[in-house]
């Protein structure tokens, strides 16, 4: 549904003569890098208290061991990331992402259709930002970057792409954390390889 909605918004705007500038952000190690303290701070008050306590207890005793030949290291406490393949992991990551999505949708500079913001589209850790102006897209990129950096994560500038759809655009250029972002004719989105 996310990719279908992105396509619909781009089509709606370009058919009315507007350009759409888009940026597909790649978060480095997203599921593996969220600090537990931040994750459970965001979960507090959202999930039932008893479930919250179980998850905190479960994660607080999480340790990894290194085996070398016949020796086993002492346990190393894991303080970041969600459990690989865990059923709760996507839900917990969505709790982390929700505040970012709310901030981006309230940021002026994206796309507004019938008073509904279409500034950000997401599926798990894959985000696409959209705007009808070059400066609006940069504002959204800055906002997303400030949020994620303040939570101990970062976007990978070499895997982040920008594109412009619609009528030919003048010279553009977007940056994240001082690094210039690559521009492409289209954006590959999600694991399934959907292209917009």
Tab-separated table of C-alpha atoms in Angstrom:
chain	number	residue	atom	x	y	z
A	1	UNK	CA	0.000	0.000	0.000
A	2	UNK	CA	2.871	2.388	0.750
A	3	UNK	CA	4.323	2.199	-2.769
A	4	UNK	CA	0.859	2.478	-4.330
A	5	UNK	CA	0.125	5.627	-2.312
A	6	UNK	CA	3.476	7.195	-3.272
A	7	UNK	CA	2.695	6.556	-6.955
A	8	UNK	CA	-0.825	8.000	-6.592
A	9	UNK	CA	0.432	11.193	-4.902
A	10	UNK	CA	3.163	11.701	-7.522
A	11	UNK	CA	0.660	11.138	-10.335
A	12	UNK	CA	-1.872	13.517	-8.749
A	13	UNK	CA	0.695	16.316	-8.444
A	14	UNK	CA	2.425	15.868	-11.812
A	15	UNK	CA	-0.893	15.741	-13.710
A	16	UNK	CA	-1.632	19.177	-12.249
A	17	UNK	CA	1.700	20.574	-13.438
A	18	UNK	CA	3.676	20.306	-10.187
A	19	UNK	CA	7.051	18.680	-9.825
A	20	UNK	CA	7.471	16.150	-7.031
A	21	UNK	CA	10.864	15.837	-5.387
A	22	UNK	CA	11.338	12.600	-3.445
A	23	UNK	CA	14.029	11.187	-1.182
A	24	UNK	CA	14.333	7.545	-0.175
A	25	UNK	CA	16.178	7.471	3.166
A	26	UNK	CA	18.236	4.474	4.230
A	27	UNK	CA	18.683	4.101	7.996
A	28	UNK	CA	21.885	2.238	8.911
A	29	UNK	CA	21.167	-0.942	10.842
A	30	UNK	CA	17.823	0.457	11.983
A	31	UNK	CA	16.391	-2.609	13.724
A	32	UNK	CA	19.804	-3.479	15.144
A	33	UNK	CA	20.756	-0.037	16.435
A	34	UNK	CA	17.883	1.437	18.468
A	35	UNK	CA	18.975	1.873	22.102
A	36	UNK	CA	16.685	-0.129	24.419
A	37	UNK	CA	16.249	2.823	26.770
A	38	UNK	CA	14.785	4.930	23.943
A	39	UNK	CA	12.693	2.068	22.594
A	40	UNK	CA	11.011	1.310	25.895
A	41	UNK	CA	10.624	4.983	26.749
A	42	UNK	CA	8.526	5.333	23.593
A	43	UNK	CA	6.595	2.121	24.370
A	44	UNK	CA	5.672	3.290	27.866
A	45	UNK	CA	2.025	4.307	27.959
A	46	UNK	CA	1.400	2.905	24.470
A	47	UNK	CA	1.301	-0.794	25.271
A	48	UNK	CA	-0.371	-2.227	28.385
A	49	UNK	CA	1.789	-1.834	31.495
A	50	UNK	CA	2.013	-5.575	32.184
A	51	UNK	CA	3.194	-6.285	28.606
A	52	UNK	CA	5.648	-3.373	28.820
A	53	UNK	CA	7.171	-4.855	32.010
A	54	UNK	CA	7.529	-8.288	30.376
A	55	UNK	CA	9.311	-6.820	27.340
A	56	UNK	CA	11.631	-4.673	29.483
A	57	UNK	CA	12.480	-7.698	31.637
A	58	UNK	CA	13.018	-9.844	28.562
A	59	UNK	CA	15.360	-7.313	26.936
A	60	UNK	CA	17.193	-6.360	30.153
A	61	UNK	CA	18.698	-9.837	30.471
A	62	UNK	CA	19.711	-10.108	26.814
A	63	UNK	CA	23.326	-11.282	26.453
A	64	UNK	CA	25.543	-12.636	23.707
A	65	UNK	CA	28.458	-15.029	24.092
A	66	UNK	CA	31.444	-15.599	21.868
A	67	UNK	CA	32.661	-19.133	21.347
A	68	UNK	CA	36.255	-19.619	20.231
A	69	UNK	CA	37.406	-23.225	19.836
A	70	UNK	CA	36.207	-24.789	23.098
A	71	UNK	CA	36.126	-21.561	25.129
A	72	UNK	CA	33.080	-19.437	25.847
A	73	UNK	CA	33.364	-15.768	26.747
A	74	UNK	CA	31.587	-14.079	29.612
A	75	UNK	CA	28.171	-12.740	28.655
A	76	UNK	CA	28.103	-9.346	26.960
A	77	UNK	CA	24.950	-7.385	27.678
A	78	UNK	CA	23.049	-6.189	24.604
A	79	UNK	CA	21.758	-2.629	25.040
A	80	UNK	CA	20.652	-1.854	21.480
A	81	UNK	CA	18.520	-3.417	18.753
A	82	UNK	CA	15.429	-5.564	18.579
A	83	UNK	CA	15.478	-9.348	18.514
A	84	UNK	CA	16.203	-10.754	15.056
A	85	UNK	CA	13.072	-12.425	13.687
A	86	UNK	CA	11.115	-11.594	16.833
A	87	UNK	CA	7.378	-11.132	16.368
A	88	UNK	CA	7.480	-7.983	18.494
A	89	UNK	CA	10.396	-6.393	16.601
A	90	UNK	CA	8.433	-4.686	13.762
A	91	UNK	CA	5.855	-3.408	16.271
A	92	UNK	CA	8.570	-1.981	18.536
A	93	UNK	CA	10.328	-0.360	15.589
A	94	UNK	CA	7.028	1.215	14.496
A	95	UNK	CA	6.713	2.766	17.962
A	96	UNK	CA	10.142	4.292	17.452
A	97	UNK	CA	9.212	5.571	13.969
A	98	UNK	CA	5.796	6.978	14.913
A	99	UNK	CA	7.088	10.196	16.469
A	100	UNK	CA	9.301	10.857	13.437
A	101	UNK	CA	6.338	10.323	11.097
A	102	UNK	CA	4.190	12.714	13.146
A	103	UNK	CA	6.933	15.368	13.126
A	104	UNK	CA	7.441	15.048	9.365
A	105	UNK	CA	3.727	15.221	8.612
A	106	UNK	CA	3.456	18.423	10.677
A	107	UNK	CA	6.419	20.035	8.905
A	108	UNK	CA	5.487	22.703	6.379
A	109	UNK	CA	7.175	22.129	3.029
A	110	UNK	CA	5.899	18.723	1.951
A	111	UNK	CA	2.761	17.901	-0.034
A	112	UNK	CA	-0.727	18.861	1.121
A	113	UNK	CA	-3.755	17.480	-0.750
A	114	UNK	CA	-7.206	18.422	0.559
A	115	UNK	CA	-5.639	19.409	3.902
A	116	UNK	CA	-4.009	15.967	4.284
A	117	UNK	CA	-0.182	15.888	4.455
A	118	UNK	CA	1.692	13.455	2.218
A	119	UNK	CA	5.204	14.360	3.365
A	120	UNK	CA	6.366	10.870	4.367
A	121	UNK	CA	5.617	7.297	3.350
A	122	UNK	CA	7.039	4.402	5.292
A	123	UNK	CA	7.214	0.681	5.601
A	124	UNK	CA	9.266	-0.516	8.581
A	125	UNK	CA	12.622	1.304	8.301
A	126	UNK	CA	12.161	2.437	4.685
A	127	UNK	CA	11.118	6.096	4.385
A	128	UNK	CA	10.271	8.235	1.369
A	129	UNK	CA	9.939	11.992	1.804
A	130	UNK	CA	8.076	14.062	-0.809
A	131	UNK	CA	7.734	17.755	-1.569
A	132	UNK	CA	6.783	19.981	-4.480
A	133	UNK	CA	9.792	22.235	-3.810
A	134	UNK	CA	13.543	21.701	-3.595
A	135	UNK	CA	13.777	23.652	-0.334
A	136	UNK	CA	10.767	21.804	1.118
A	137	UNK	CA	12.415	18.441	0.522
A	138	UNK	CA	15.653	19.668	2.105
A	139	UNK	CA	13.672	20.849	5.129
A	140	UNK	CA	12.106	17.375	5.493
A	141	UNK	CA	15.497	15.675	5.083
A	142	UNK	CA	17.002	17.935	7.775
A	143	UNK	CA	14.079	17.261	10.111
A	144	UNK	CA	14.339	13.465	9.664
A	145	UNK	CA	18.110	13.553	10.093
A	146	UNK	CA	17.949	15.673	13.267
A	147	UNK	CA	15.432	13.255	14.795
A	148	UNK	CA	17.296	10.067	13.974
A	149	UNK	CA	20.702	11.434	15.034
A	150	UNK	CA	19.225	12.578	18.363
A	151	UNK	CA	18.204	8.938	18.934
A	152	UNK	CA	21.645	7.479	18.288
A	153	UNK	CA	21.077	6.384	14.677
A	154	UNK	CA	22.043	7.754	11.277
A	155	UNK	CA	21.003	7.659	7.644
A	156	UNK	CA	23.472	6.221	5.152
A	157	UNK	CA	24.093	8.974	2.560
A	158	UNK	CA	25.551	6.536	0.018
A	159	UNK	CA	22.354	4.433	0.007
A	160	UNK	CA	19.950	7.396	0.155
A	161	UNK	CA	18.554	8.550	-3.211
A	162	UNK	CA	16.629	11.553	-4.472
A	163	UNK	CA	14.599	11.965	-7.660
A	164	UNK	CA	12.383	14.543	-9.318
A	165	UNK	CA	9.160	13.586	-11.086
A	166	UNK	CA	7.185	15.707	-13.522
A	167	UNK	CA	8.383	18.571	-15.693
A	168	UNK	CA	12.104	19.109	-16.037
A	169	UNK	CA	13.573	20.656	-12.916
A	170	UNK	CA	16.291	23.286	-12.660
A	171	UNK	CA	19.556	22.295	-11.026
A	172	UNK	CA	18.797	20.583	-7.727
A	173	UNK	CA	20.860	19.144	-4.927
A	174	UNK	CA	20.095	17.799	-1.490
A	175	UNK	CA	22.346	17.092	1.471
A	176	UNK	CA	22.220	15.005	4.614
A	177	UNK	CA	24.685	15.715	7.408
A	178	UNK	CA	26.902	17.632	4.966
A	179	UNK	CA	27.021	14.806	2.386
A	180	UNK	CA	25.530	15.422	-1.075
A	181	UNK	CA	22.856	12.885	-1.959
A	182	UNK	CA	22.737	10.963	-5.226
A	183	UNK	CA	20.031	11.873	-7.710
A	184	UNK	CA	18.395	9.289	-9.938
A	185	UNK	CA	15.627	9.079	-12.544
A	186	UNK	CA	13.692	6.704	-10.303
A	187	UNK	CA	13.824	5.336	-6.778
A	188	UNK	CA	13.945	1.698	-5.744
A	189	UNK	CA	11.813	1.257	-2.644
A	190	UNK	CA	11.577	-1.632	-0.191
A	191	UNK	CA	13.023	-5.130	-0.381
A	192	UNK	CA	10.590	-6.154	-3.106
A	193	UNK	CA	12.357	-3.733	-5.435
A	194	UNK	CA	9.338	-1.617	-6.349
A	195	UNK	CA	10.377	1.323	-8.480
A	196	UNK	CA	8.749	4.751	-8.610
